[in-house]
XYZ file of N, CA and C in Angstrom:
864
model
N 15.658 -0.652 -7.239
C 14.780 -2.001 -6.950
C 15.432 -3.118 -6.007
N 14.738 -4.161 -5.631
C 15.310 -5.088 -4.675
C 16.355 -5.393 -5.007
N 16.970 -5.935 -3.784
C 18.310 -6.747 -3.955
C 18.005 -8.429 -4.116
N 18.923 -9.298 -4.406
C 18.537 -10.596 -4.287
C 18.399 -11.141 -2.909
N 18.845 -10.393 -2.118
C 18.768 -10.982 -0.770
C 17.523 -10.556 0.280
N 16.381 -10.523 -0.589
C 15.077 -9.799 -0.007
C 14.559 -10.089 1.729
N 15.115 -11.298 2.046
C 14.846 -11.757 3.582
C 16.046 -10.486 4.443
N 17.065 -10.861 3.983
C 18.285 -9.736 4.867
C 17.827 -8.280 4.561
N 17.402 -7.888 3.460
C 17.067 -6.695 3.299
C 15.809 -6.304 4.484
N 14.637 -7.115 4.147
C 13.656 -6.856 5.036
C 13.962 -6.626 6.754
N 15.100 -7.703 6.993
C 15.611 -7.948 8.568
C 16.071 -6.793 8.956
N 17.116 -6.150 8.061
C 17.635 -4.811 8.406
C 16.709 -4.202 8.578
N 15.810 -3.601 7.378
C 14.938 -2.389 7.542
C 14.006 -2.586 8.894
N 13.850 -3.655 9.210
C 12.556 -3.843 10.668
C 13.311 -3.569 11.941
N 14.480 -3.667 12.011
C 15.655 -3.958 13.368
C 15.656 -2.446 13.551
N 15.836 -1.642 12.338
C 16.144 -0.270 12.431
C 14.988 0.634 12.837
N 13.783 -0.261 12.776
C 12.660 0.461 13.201
C 12.510 0.471 14.814
N 13.017 -0.492 15.591
C 12.789 -0.852 16.842
C 14.152 -0.372 17.856
N 13.864 0.572 18.556
C 15.044 0.820 19.855
C 15.194 -0.067 20.951
N 16.171 -0.212 21.598
C 16.409 -0.922 22.565
C 15.199 -0.712 23.720
N 14.965 0.576 23.965
C 13.972 0.675 24.954
C 12.615 -0.210 24.703
N 12.328 -0.112 23.256
C 10.874 -0.526 22.647
C 10.894 -2.136 23.152
N 11.891 -2.753 23.375
C 11.984 -4.153 23.884
C 12.833 -4.215 25.333
N 12.747 -3.480 26.015
C 13.289 -3.488 27.378
C 15.110 -3.394 27.461
N 15.766 -3.011 26.659
C 17.244 -3.292 26.520
C 17.639 -2.006 27.057
N 18.980 -1.984 27.494
C 19.575 -0.517 28.074
C 19.830 0.017 26.751
N 19.819 1.583 26.683
C 20.046 2.344 25.734
C 20.998 3.152 25.427
N 22.170 2.860 26.272
C 23.425 3.629 26.938
C 24.224 3.420 25.567
N 25.502 4.029 25.909
C 26.511 3.868 25.068
C 26.271 4.718 23.511
N 27.614 4.457 22.842
C 27.615 5.030 21.502
C 27.099 3.998 20.385
N 25.810 4.147 20.115
C 25.411 3.485 18.858
C 25.568 3.836 17.530
N 25.687 2.985 16.739
C 26.431 3.166 15.290
C 25.159 2.809 14.485
N 24.136 2.451 14.765
C 22.915 1.730 13.810
C 21.629 2.539 14.591
N 20.459 2.907 13.874
C 19.193 3.655 14.245
C 18.689 2.745 15.042
N 18.517 1.374 15.123
C 17.822 0.512 15.679
C 18.431 -0.287 16.698
N 17.881 -1.431 16.447
C 18.753 -2.859 17.334
C 19.947 -3.181 16.562
N 20.830 -3.396 17.246
C 22.040 -4.411 16.630
C 21.544 -5.521 16.540
N 22.476 -6.284 15.535
C 22.181 -7.731 15.058
C 22.081 -8.829 16.318
N 23.144 -8.272 17.320
C 23.329 -9.215 18.565
C 22.200 -8.869 19.335
N 21.429 -7.788 19.424
C 20.443 -7.811 20.267
C 19.297 -8.440 19.617
N 19.293 -8.395 18.294
C 17.933 -9.389 17.901
C 18.032 -10.696 18.126
N 19.341 -11.251 17.872
C 19.983 -12.642 18.135
C 19.413 -13.014 19.818
N 19.946 -12.251 20.520
C 19.654 -12.327 21.807
C 17.909 -12.599 22.057
N 17.096 -11.456 21.567
C 16.006 -11.370 21.869
C 15.126 -12.806 21.345
N 15.814 -13.250 20.106
C 15.116 -14.462 19.481
C 15.678 -15.889 20.001
N 16.472 -15.430 20.630
C 17.203 -16.906 21.563
C 17.890 -17.284 20.416
N 18.698 -16.832 19.315
C 19.594 -17.615 18.224
C 20.840 -17.125 18.082
N 22.010 -17.762 18.059
C 23.300 -17.379 18.115
C 23.541 -15.959 17.173
N 24.406 -15.054 17.673
C 24.506 -13.929 16.887
C 25.008 -14.301 15.298
N 26.107 -15.242 15.296
C 26.606 -15.758 14.062
C 25.637 -16.175 13.255
N 24.328 -17.103 13.914
C 23.283 -17.534 12.761
C 22.579 -16.106 12.250
N 22.291 -15.414 13.166
C 21.370 -14.197 12.747
C 22.045 -13.398 11.543
N 23.351 -13.468 11.933
C 24.305 -12.404 10.802
C 24.378 -13.445 9.462
N 24.479 -14.439 9.776
C 24.428 -15.377 8.149
C 23.025 -15.274 7.680
N 22.042 -14.936 8.303
C 20.336 -14.927 7.719
C 20.244 -13.727 7.155
N 20.892 -12.741 7.975
C 20.714 -11.304 7.132
C 21.643 -11.292 5.608
N 22.731 -11.737 5.944
C 23.557 -11.668 4.931
C 23.774 -12.613 3.524
N 22.452 -13.288 3.960
C 22.066 -14.265 2.934
C 22.846 -15.363 2.723
N 23.508 -15.612 3.771
C 24.368 -17.258 3.719
C 23.390 -18.132 4.471
N 22.268 -17.935 4.930
C 21.652 -18.996 5.591
C 20.463 -18.542 5.185
N 19.466 -19.554 4.253
C 18.345 -19.312 3.262
C 17.267 -20.478 3.948
N 17.342 -21.169 4.780
C 16.348 -21.965 5.040
C 16.105 -21.956 6.614
N 15.736 -20.815 7.329
C 15.289 -20.798 8.622
C 14.245 -21.506 9.025
N 14.313 -22.379 9.757
C 12.986 -22.822 10.605
C 11.871 -22.139 10.800
N 10.679 -22.572 10.816
C 9.476 -21.828 11.312
C 9.468 -21.303 12.600
N 10.252 -22.297 13.318
C 10.513 -21.479 14.914
C 11.488 -20.225 15.137
N 12.514 -20.524 14.350
C 13.386 -19.407 14.154
C 12.675 -18.145 13.532
N 11.802 -18.064 12.576
C 11.104 -16.976 11.954
C 10.117 -16.633 13.018
N 9.612 -17.497 13.816
C 8.655 -17.028 14.779
C 9.177 -16.162 16.105
N 10.289 -16.546 16.303
C 11.204 -16.111 17.219
C 11.578 -14.703 17.197
N 11.848 -14.595 15.391
C 12.642 -13.272 15.058
C 11.345 -12.492 14.943
N 10.168 -12.747 14.470
C 8.978 -11.850 14.414
C 8.518 -11.396 15.436
N 8.954 -12.243 16.503
C 8.302 -11.642 18.032
C 9.780 -10.615 18.375
N 10.696 -10.864 18.384
C 11.886 -10.027 18.721
C 11.756 -8.618 17.848
N 11.254 -8.348 16.907
C 11.102 -7.325 15.891
C 9.940 -6.790 16.135
N 9.089 -7.411 16.949
C 7.796 -6.952 17.137
C 6.515 -6.639 15.791
N 7.080 -7.568 14.990
C 6.076 -7.521 13.910
C 4.671 -8.157 14.106
N 3.944 -7.352 13.568
C 2.288 -7.354 13.549
C 2.011 -8.662 12.662
N 0.921 -8.884 12.578
C 0.287 -9.940 11.511
C 0.595 -10.051 10.155
N 0.592 -8.710 9.679
C 0.896 -8.674 8.148
C 2.578 -8.859 8.010
N 3.205 -8.175 8.873
C 4.822 -8.003 8.384
C 5.299 -9.379 9.025
N 4.802 -10.219 10.208
C 5.203 -11.545 10.062
C 5.123 -12.645 9.222
N 3.878 -12.401 8.418
C 3.479 -13.106 7.211
C 4.451 -12.968 6.237
N 4.624 -11.399 5.668
C 5.451 -11.207 5.010
C 7.252 -11.993 5.253
N 7.506 -11.739 6.599
C 8.704 -12.439 6.733
C 8.881 -13.763 6.691
N 7.779 -14.539 7.087
C 7.734 -16.191 6.417
C 7.543 -16.449 4.917
N 6.831 -15.108 4.105
C 6.829 -15.550 2.983
C 8.417 -15.742 2.224
N 9.221 -14.582 2.872
C 10.800 -14.505 2.367
C 11.583 -15.474 2.868
N 10.995 -16.115 4.245
C 12.041 -17.074 4.866
C 11.800 -18.516 4.365
N 10.357 -18.643 3.842
C 10.220 -20.216 3.832
C 9.075 -19.946 2.420
N 9.646 -19.301 1.616
C 8.879 -19.480 0.222
C 8.049 -20.412 -0.226
N 7.079 -20.350 -0.641
C 6.198 -21.437 -1.532
C 5.875 -20.945 -2.944
N 6.184 -22.190 -3.806
C 5.744 -21.717 -5.229
C 4.480 -21.546 -5.738
N 4.241 -20.315 -6.138
C 2.896 -20.077 -6.449
C 3.051 -19.573 -8.082
N 1.536 -20.083 -8.539
C 1.669 -19.339 -10.007
C 0.403 -18.291 -10.216
N -0.013 -17.961 -8.995
C -0.827 -16.889 -9.019
C -0.326 -15.395 -9.753
N -1.157 -14.771 -10.472
C -0.854 -13.774 -11.380
C -2.026 -12.680 -11.192
N -1.511 -11.720 -11.077
C -2.670 -10.337 -10.635
C -3.504 -10.317 -11.927
N -4.788 -10.575 -11.984
C -5.896 -10.002 -13.102
C -5.629 -8.362 -13.449
N -5.448 -8.498 -14.774
C -5.189 -7.030 -15.404
C -6.474 -6.525 -15.780
N -7.616 -7.173 -15.896
C -8.865 -6.283 -16.315
C -9.989 -6.651 -15.361
N -10.988 -5.693 -15.579
C -12.109 -5.963 -14.676
C -13.408 -6.463 -15.597
N -13.780 -7.665 -14.788
C -14.881 -8.419 -15.563
C -16.124 -7.354 -15.731
N -17.266 -7.289 -16.983
C -18.188 -6.532 -17.194
C -19.119 -6.547 -15.998
N -19.238 -7.659 -15.221
C -20.086 -8.185 -14.421
C -20.082 -7.312 -13.127
N -18.727 -6.973 -13.081
C -18.244 -6.140 -12.001
C -18.187 -4.981 -11.888
N -18.009 -3.996 -13.258
C -18.565 -2.799 -13.417
C -19.597 -2.525 -13.461
N -20.921 -3.497 -14.034
C -22.100 -3.203 -14.015
C -22.605 -3.213 -12.351
N -22.036 -3.719 -11.305
C -22.269 -3.727 -9.940
C -21.759 -2.478 -9.199
N -20.449 -1.920 -9.848
C -19.648 -0.692 -9.436
C -20.609 0.476 -9.352
N -21.129 0.141 -10.856
C -21.737 1.482 -11.522
C -23.104 1.684 -10.978
N -23.581 0.420 -10.385
C -25.023 0.403 -9.885
C -24.972 1.228 -8.578
N -24.064 1.448 -8.032
C -23.408 2.211 -6.690
C -23.530 3.794 -6.861
N -24.853 4.318 -7.164
C -24.924 5.658 -7.393
C -24.917 6.581 -6.469
N -24.979 6.052 -5.169
C -24.659 6.966 -4.210
C -23.563 7.220 -3.236
N -22.557 6.527 -3.800
C -21.191 6.373 -3.129
C -20.192 6.250 -4.120
N -19.053 6.833 -3.812
C -17.835 6.476 -4.543
C -17.398 5.029 -4.624
N -17.277 4.407 -5.674
C -16.867 3.040 -5.801
C -15.991 2.786 -6.972
N -14.642 2.328 -6.686
C -13.604 1.950 -7.731
C -13.039 0.847 -7.657
N -12.373 0.374 -8.672
C -11.657 -0.954 -8.649
C -10.101 -0.756 -8.769
N -9.229 -1.071 -8.240
C -7.908 -1.307 -8.015
C -7.304 -2.423 -8.311
N -6.058 -2.453 -9.125
C -5.491 -3.885 -9.295
C -4.089 -3.799 -8.350
N -3.581 -4.872 -8.751
C -2.439 -5.044 -7.336
C -1.283 -3.952 -7.493
N -1.180 -3.152 -8.682
C -0.034 -2.024 -8.463
C -0.902 -0.844 -8.189
N -1.896 -0.777 -7.907
C -3.106 0.375 -7.361
C -3.384 1.062 -8.558
N -3.315 0.561 -10.060
C -3.852 1.244 -11.002
C -5.651 1.109 -10.688
N -6.439 2.038 -11.021
C -7.517 2.329 -10.883
C -8.011 1.899 -12.240
N -8.488 0.589 -12.362
C -9.056 0.024 -13.335
C -10.529 0.233 -13.656
N -11.113 0.871 -13.090
C -12.802 1.030 -13.269
C -12.910 1.909 -12.166
N -13.826 2.981 -12.472
C -14.456 3.813 -11.244
C -16.376 4.384 -12.038
N -16.750 4.473 -10.802
C -17.869 5.104 -11.113
C -18.084 6.479 -10.787
N -19.232 7.195 -11.435
C -19.365 8.457 -11.514
C -18.593 9.228 -10.458
N -19.130 8.834 -9.096
C -19.391 9.480 -7.858
C -17.316 9.514 -7.804
N -16.814 8.459 -8.063
C -15.722 8.276 -7.649
C -14.900 9.156 -8.452
N -15.072 9.396 -9.641
C -14.531 10.390 -10.642
C -14.871 11.961 -10.201
N -15.977 11.987 -9.426
C -16.181 13.270 -9.042
C -15.354 13.460 -7.664
N -15.374 12.392 -7.077
C -14.318 12.818 -5.653
C -13.200 13.058 -5.961
N -12.499 12.411 -7.001
C -10.971 12.599 -7.074
C -10.928 13.687 -8.410
N -11.759 14.251 -8.886
C -11.846 15.395 -10.329
C -10.604 16.158 -10.074
N -10.304 16.568 -8.826
C -8.981 17.763 -8.760
C -7.581 17.319 -9.236
N -7.531 15.532 -9.432
C -6.255 15.390 -9.937
C -6.125 15.582 -11.386
N -4.948 15.684 -11.804
C -4.607 15.640 -13.124
C -4.840 14.384 -14.037
N -4.625 13.291 -13.280
C -4.985 12.034 -13.920
C -5.486 11.120 -12.775
N -6.489 10.213 -13.068
C -7.370 9.677 -11.943
C -6.811 8.083 -12.694
N -5.291 7.695 -12.333
C -5.303 6.429 -13.395
C -4.352 5.486 -12.023
N -3.658 5.995 -11.125
C -2.972 4.864 -10.380
C -2.991 5.782 -8.933
N -3.275 5.014 -8.108
C -3.508 5.962 -6.848
C -2.073 6.232 -6.126
N -1.124 5.538 -6.633
C 0.449 5.603 -5.741
C 0.940 6.968 -6.714
N 0.901 7.113 -7.587
C 1.161 7.862 -8.655
C 0.526 9.242 -8.388
N -0.710 9.205 -8.030
C -1.858 10.505 -7.748
C -0.874 10.966 -6.317
N -0.917 10.247 -5.167
C -0.225 10.598 -3.817
C 0.769 11.296 -4.131
N 1.962 10.739 -4.893
C 3.449 11.018 -4.577
C 3.845 11.979 -5.852
N 2.960 12.254 -7.007
C 3.444 12.961 -8.118
C 2.625 14.283 -8.481
N 1.250 14.004 -7.957
C 0.596 14.896 -8.203
C 0.275 15.848 -6.859
N 0.857 17.236 -7.212
C 1.122 18.450 -6.245
C -0.722 18.521 -5.682
N -1.841 18.215 -6.359
C -3.056 18.697 -5.775
C -3.121 17.082 -4.777
N -2.336 16.443 -4.613
C -2.464 15.388 -3.177
C -2.290 16.138 -1.896
N -1.442 16.893 -1.980
C -1.284 17.559 -0.589
C -1.941 18.565 -0.012
N -2.872 18.740 -0.884
C -4.262 19.630 -0.551
C -5.570 18.916 -0.392
N -5.646 17.663 -1.176
C -6.697 16.639 -1.045
C -6.774 15.988 0.289
N -5.713 15.191 0.473
C -5.715 14.481 1.864
C -5.152 15.307 2.924
N -6.031 15.412 3.988
C -6.181 16.144 5.148
C -4.696 15.777 5.810
N -4.345 14.697 5.802
C -3.190 14.048 6.374
C -2.431 13.167 5.560
N -1.678 13.815 4.719
C -1.094 13.455 3.374
C 0.251 12.296 3.928
N 0.879 12.613 5.020
C 1.652 11.520 5.250
C 1.227 10.629 5.567
N -0.041 10.325 6.205
C -0.533 9.131 6.957
C -1.081 8.397 5.438
N -1.666 9.322 4.511
C -2.372 8.615 3.192
C -0.866 8.081 2.338
N 0.080 8.525 2.314
C 1.322 8.070 1.731
C 1.922 7.150 2.258
N 2.227 6.857 3.580
C 2.421 5.690 4.711
C 1.820 4.473 3.952
N 0.204 4.641 4.376
C -0.527 3.696 4.085
C -0.857 3.191 2.892
N -0.630 3.763 1.640
C -0.493 3.580 0.192
C 0.665 2.542 -0.136
N 1.834 3.080 0.539
C 3.042 2.300 0.328
C 3.071 0.827 1.073
N 2.689 1.052 2.009
C 2.552 -0.427 2.818
C 1.392 -1.266 2.074
N 0.422 -0.559 1.618
C -0.465 -1.725 0.868
C 0.102 -2.215 -0.325
N 1.236 -1.295 -1.275
C 1.695 -1.913 -2.518
C 2.670 -2.839 -1.865
N 3.549 -2.811 -0.753
C 4.306 -3.675 -0.187
C 3.797 -5.047 -0.019
N 2.505 -5.149 0.436
C 1.652 -6.392 0.514
C 1.495 -7.019 -0.963
N 1.089 -6.099 -1.842
C 0.717 -6.573 -2.777
C 1.660 -7.117 -3.597
N 3.264 -6.702 -3.396
C 4.172 -6.979 -4.004
C 4.782 -8.378 -3.155
N 4.298 -8.678 -2.278
C 4.511 -9.880 -1.363
C 3.711 -10.755 -2.207
N 2.629 -10.640 -2.247
C 1.305 -11.586 -2.624
C 1.985 -11.932 -4.256
N 2.426 -11.011 -5.111
C 2.521 -11.392 -6.133
C 3.958 -11.049 -6.449
N 5.061 -11.802 -5.979
C 6.421 -11.162 -6.360
C 6.904 -11.557 -7.735
N 7.621 -10.688 -8.385
C 7.876 -10.249 -9.663
C 6.972 -9.695 -10.854
N 5.827 -9.343 -10.158
C 4.719 -8.785 -11.136
C 5.355 -7.467 -11.615
N 5.026 -7.548 -13.324
C 5.906 -6.600 -14.042
C 5.265 -5.122 -13.665
N 3.851 -5.354 -13.753
C 3.361 -3.673 -13.619
C 3.669 -3.128 -12.087
N 3.884 -3.810 -10.932
C 4.289 -3.420 -9.834
C 5.476 -3.107 -9.754
N 6.347 -3.744 -10.585
C 8.006 -3.249 -10.248
C 8.058 -2.151 -11.350
N 7.289 -1.986 -12.340
C 7.088 -0.433 -13.051
C 6.850 0.616 -12.217
N 5.654 0.265 -11.451
C 5.410 1.634 -10.629
C 6.489 1.861 -9.775
N 6.910 0.833 -9.228
C 7.665 1.071 -7.979
C 9.066 1.600 -8.608
N 9.598 1.469 -9.996
C 10.510 2.041 -10.341
C 10.596 3.246 -10.744
N 9.326 3.784 -11.471
C 8.915 5.096 -11.728
C 9.203 6.048 -10.381
N 8.191 5.483 -9.383
C 8.171 6.275 -8.234
C 9.770 6.352 -7.582
N 10.258 5.484 -7.516
C 11.956 5.525 -6.994
C 12.749 6.561 -7.578
N 12.465 6.939 -8.817
C 13.287 7.854 -9.402
C 12.623 9.287 -9.354
N 11.391 8.879 -9.406
C 10.818 10.790 -9.384
C 10.530 11.333 -7.818
N 10.470 10.368 -6.866
C 10.071 10.602 -5.624
C 10.883 10.231 -4.710
N 11.526 11.224 -4.117
C 12.263 10.975 -2.597
C 11.225 10.181 -1.399
N 10.228 10.911 -1.272
C 9.365 10.911 -0.329
C 8.831 9.090 -0.548
N 8.508 8.591 -1.654
C 8.487 7.234 -1.653
C 9.553 6.433 -1.493
N 10.581 6.585 -2.077
C 11.737 5.958 -2.184
C 12.420 5.626 -0.300
N 11.911 6.790 0.364
C 12.152 6.779 1.615
C 10.935 5.930 2.632
N 10.104 5.617 2.231
C 8.897 4.939 2.997
C 8.907 3.486 1.922
N 9.491 3.456 0.673
C 9.511 2.034 0.437
C 10.743 1.245 1.124
N 11.641 2.153 1.386
C 12.883 1.095 2.612
C 12.460 1.095 3.658
N 11.254 1.259 3.917
C 11.281 0.958 5.667
C 10.660 -0.223 5.345
N 10.118 -1.286 4.217
C 9.643 -2.432 4.256
C 8.399 -2.667 5.317
N 7.361 -1.322 5.185
C 6.275 -1.727 5.863
C 5.499 -2.705 5.108
N 4.955 -3.432 5.719
C 3.727 -4.682 4.828
C 2.352 -4.388 5.492
N 1.746 -3.761 5.121
C 0.448 -3.595 5.615
C -1.094 -3.369 4.800
N -1.461 -4.684 4.145
C -2.635 -4.436 3.811
C -3.629 -3.604 3.981
N -4.366 -2.614 3.043
C -5.552 -1.773 3.523
C -6.623 -2.349 3.175
N -7.465 -2.661 4.185
C -8.878 -3.109 4.096
C -9.939 -2.318 4.519
N -9.513 -1.188 5.384
C -10.635 -0.496 5.783
C -10.088 0.645 6.554
N -10.817 1.836 6.547
C -9.883 2.865 7.573
C -10.653 4.213 7.178
N -10.816 5.087 8.137
C -11.562 6.464 8.010
C -10.586 7.664 7.011
N -11.367 8.076 6.150
C -10.551 9.027 5.531
C -10.944 10.254 5.469
N -10.064 11.353 5.230
C -10.606 12.941 5.466
C -9.676 13.605 4.383
N -10.718 13.889 3.572
C -10.527 15.151 2.330
C -10.998 16.138 2.366
N -9.955 17.015 1.530
C -10.315 18.611 1.283
C -10.752 18.769 -0.329
N -12.090 18.488 -0.642
C -12.507 18.437 -1.858
C -12.556 19.779 -2.189
N -12.026 20.231 -3.448
C -12.264 21.840 -4.020
C -13.707 22.258 -4.134
N -14.588 21.355 -4.092
C -16.068 22.022 -4.319
C -16.840 21.608 -3.187
N -16.405 21.035 -2.701
C -17.700 20.656 -1.311
C -17.014 20.679 -0.063
N -15.551 20.882 0.071
C -14.954 21.247 1.364
C -14.467 20.189 2.094
N -14.629 20.080 3.370
C -14.186 18.836 4.230
C -15.109 17.721 3.653
N -14.694 16.411 3.941
C -15.292 15.155 3.801
C -14.529 13.815 4.413
N -15.320 13.809 5.450
C -14.783 12.405 6.006
C -15.541 11.246 5.443
N -14.764 10.069 4.779
C -15.576 8.715 4.441
C -15.043 7.719 5.168
N -15.563 6.284 5.465
C -15.045 5.204 5.591
C -14.794 4.568 4.392
N -13.603 4.046 4.322
C -13.497 3.403 3.418
C -13.117 1.557 3.467
N -13.775 1.019 2.643
C -13.729 -0.760 2.532
C -13.234 -1.232 1.317
N -12.367 -2.026 1.410
C -11.597 -2.543 0.321
C -12.182 -3.926 0.263
N -13.125 -4.650 -0.756
C -13.527 -5.969 -0.972
C -12.650 -6.367 -1.968
N -12.400 -7.957 -1.325
C -11.275 -8.269 -2.211
C -12.155 -8.817 -3.297
N -11.850 -9.050 -4.731
C -12.521 -9.765 -5.560
C -11.852 -10.946 -5.925
N -12.634 -12.204 -5.250
C -11.975 -13.494 -5.205
C -12.007 -13.992 -6.595
N -12.761 -13.798 -7.867
C -12.620 -14.356 -9.063
C -11.568 -13.545 -9.891
N -10.876 -12.385 -9.081
C -9.804 -11.771 -10.014
C -8.866 -11.313 -9.169
N -7.801 -11.964 -8.911
C -6.436 -12.063 -7.898
C -5.840 -10.629 -8.221
N -5.891 -10.023 -6.912
C -4.973 -8.842 -6.723
C -6.181 -7.744 -7.054
N -7.330 -7.610 -7.274
C -8.285 -6.544 -7.629
C -9.260 -6.615 -6.151
N -9.382 -5.138 -6.040
C -10.257 -4.863 -4.980
C -11.390 -3.883 -5.502
N -12.574 -4.251 -4.859
C -13.842 -3.217 -5.158
C -13.754 -1.965 -4.048
N -13.361 -0.867 -4.142
C -13.071 0.186 -2.949
C -14.226 1.223 -2.769
N -14.549 1.004 -1.621
C -16.423 1.741 -1.554
C -16.016 2.741 -0.629
N -16.501 3.871 -0.780
C -16.484 4.875 0.487
C -17.993 5.070 0.684
N -18.105 5.523 2.061
C -19.341 5.738 2.611
C -19.248 6.964 3.646
N -20.500 7.504 3.951
C -20.378 8.529 4.963
C -21.455 8.439 6.052
N -21.140 8.821 7.456
C -22.042 8.726 8.479
C -23.653 9.155 7.802
N -24.670 8.359 8.122
C -25.963 9.051 7.748
C -26.296 10.306 8.839
N -26.590 11.575 8.176
C -27.164 12.466 8.580
C -25.854 13.435 9.011
N -24.517 12.861 8.426
C -23.856 14.089 8.622
C -23.370 15.303 7.640
N -22.213 15.864 7.790
C -21.948 16.863 7.071
C -21.323 16.406 5.421
N -20.549 15.128 5.840
C -20.024 14.494 4.983
C -20.865 13.707 4.017
N -22.134 13.440 4.352
C -23.399 12.653 3.878
C -23.843 13.664 2.822
N -24.050 14.963 3.382
C -24.351 15.996 2.612
C -23.562 16.535 1.386
N -22.310 16.276 1.818
C -21.183 16.698 0.709
C -21.120 15.602 -0.314
N -21.493 14.162 -0.034
C -21.839 13.178 -1.116
C -23.032 13.727 -1.850
N -24.130 14.051 -1.240
C -25.317 14.752 -2.136
C -25.037 15.530 -2.897
N -24.063 16.594 -2.768
C -23.339 17.669 -3.690
C -22.610 16.847 -4.961
N -21.826 16.056 -4.523
C -20.946 15.452 -5.626
C -21.847 14.807 -6.659
N -22.993 14.143 -6.267
C -23.808 13.390 -7.043
C -24.571 13.948 -7.800
N -24.754 15.673 -7.707
C -25.364 16.409 -8.576
C -25.033 16.221 -9.960
N -23.437 16.621 -10.037
C -22.876 16.824 -11.452
C -22.940 15.266 -12.334
N -22.995 14.494 -11.503
C -23.155 12.838 -12.118
C -24.347 12.757 -12.439
N -25.353 13.243 -12.095
C -26.855 13.015 -12.362
C -26.811 13.970 -13.625
N -25.956 15.031 -13.971
C -26.355 15.566 -15.172
C -25.595 15.342 -16.227
N -24.701 14.198 -15.926
C -23.884 13.661 -17.162
C -22.669 14.207 -17.198
N -22.235 15.066 -16.412
C -20.795 15.723 -16.315
C -19.720 14.696 -16.156
N -20.106 13.951 -15.297
C -19.085 12.729 -15.307
C -19.112 11.682 -15.731
N -17.770 11.156 -16.585
C -17.886 10.040 -17.322
C -17.697 8.782 -16.275
N -18.271 7.719 -17.017
C -18.754 6.362 -16.036
C -17.872 5.214 -16.889
N -16.922 5.500 -17.839
C -16.087 4.412 -18.426
C -15.314 4.213 -17.806
N -14.392 2.794 -17.896
C -13.538 2.562 -17.287
C -12.122 3.515 -17.278
N -11.913 3.890 -18.203
C -10.977 4.858 -18.538
C -10.997 5.470 -19.853
N -10.903 6.968 -20.219
C -10.734 7.233 -21.419
C -9.776 6.865 -22.197
N -10.021 6.963 -23.608
C -8.825 6.330 -24.639
C -7.464 6.821 -24.531
N -7.627 8.143 -24.112
C -6.121 8.864 -24.169
C -5.574 8.312 -22.691
N -6.135 8.169 -21.921
C -5.351 7.620 -20.316
C -4.959 6.056 -20.692
N -5.718 5.234 -21.161
C -5.799 3.874 -21.379
C -4.367 3.292 -21.258
N -3.582 3.806 -22.363
C -2.371 3.267 -22.598
C -1.204 3.705 -21.965
N -1.517 4.978 -21.275
C -0.611 5.408 -20.196
C -0.612 4.431 -19.013
N -1.877 4.368 -18.518
C -2.115 3.484 -17.292
C -1.346 2.290 -17.130
N -1.120 1.519 -18.439
C -0.720 0.427 -18.335
C 0.701 0.536 -18.796
N 1.196 1.497 -19.235
C 2.843 1.710 -19.513
C 3.585 1.799 -18.496
């Protein structure tokens, strides 16, 4: 789990991702760190090396907005990563808490999307509700309960995701974004704790501190029944339920993937795929 110096942990992880060549500095000599040295970050940010060291070590906990902007630029942080830096460096008290249950009205809306896979995920990436098409799409997994657990703990994920590495990296970055929005969330901490113990791959990606909320992307799946499927993914924030997103997949009209969705729909029309939020056997385990 995280230390009590999250800002320092984040800065160390991010500077390890930047090489001197990335920022126009000479790359010669015997370097003992994988990325930039602390004095190099300080130089690029226009602050003293001593000040930057104190910031990483947690001895300076009140950096100015100007300093944080300079460090974000030095570390080449994008909008989401820079936003996380500001949340750590200039925290604002918040009472926001992730919503644990899905409103019946949202379930009805989701179930009404009969031609496309749609499901609701919570802040910890638990699948809180799913329509019949979504369950059919993910049918090959042993459990359809938490997207992170499915990716890192179910061997089927390596077959299902055509680019497993990308899927894993994206999922961890998205969880980091949720953890930043809901610091101390008990469910997120349990998911991180379980995966840190059971999956070295997760542990390595989590240590990178990549913060990248997932809003849309193109996905490439290998479904065991309908073959190759390329779908577009949209995550729609549920404003009435903090932390929840309605995730919807769609295919290019007239494409082979659109035909594949039609094939996926047939079992749902025959009543073979459940449409409830979770089976009773899964419900307690998802929340544990």
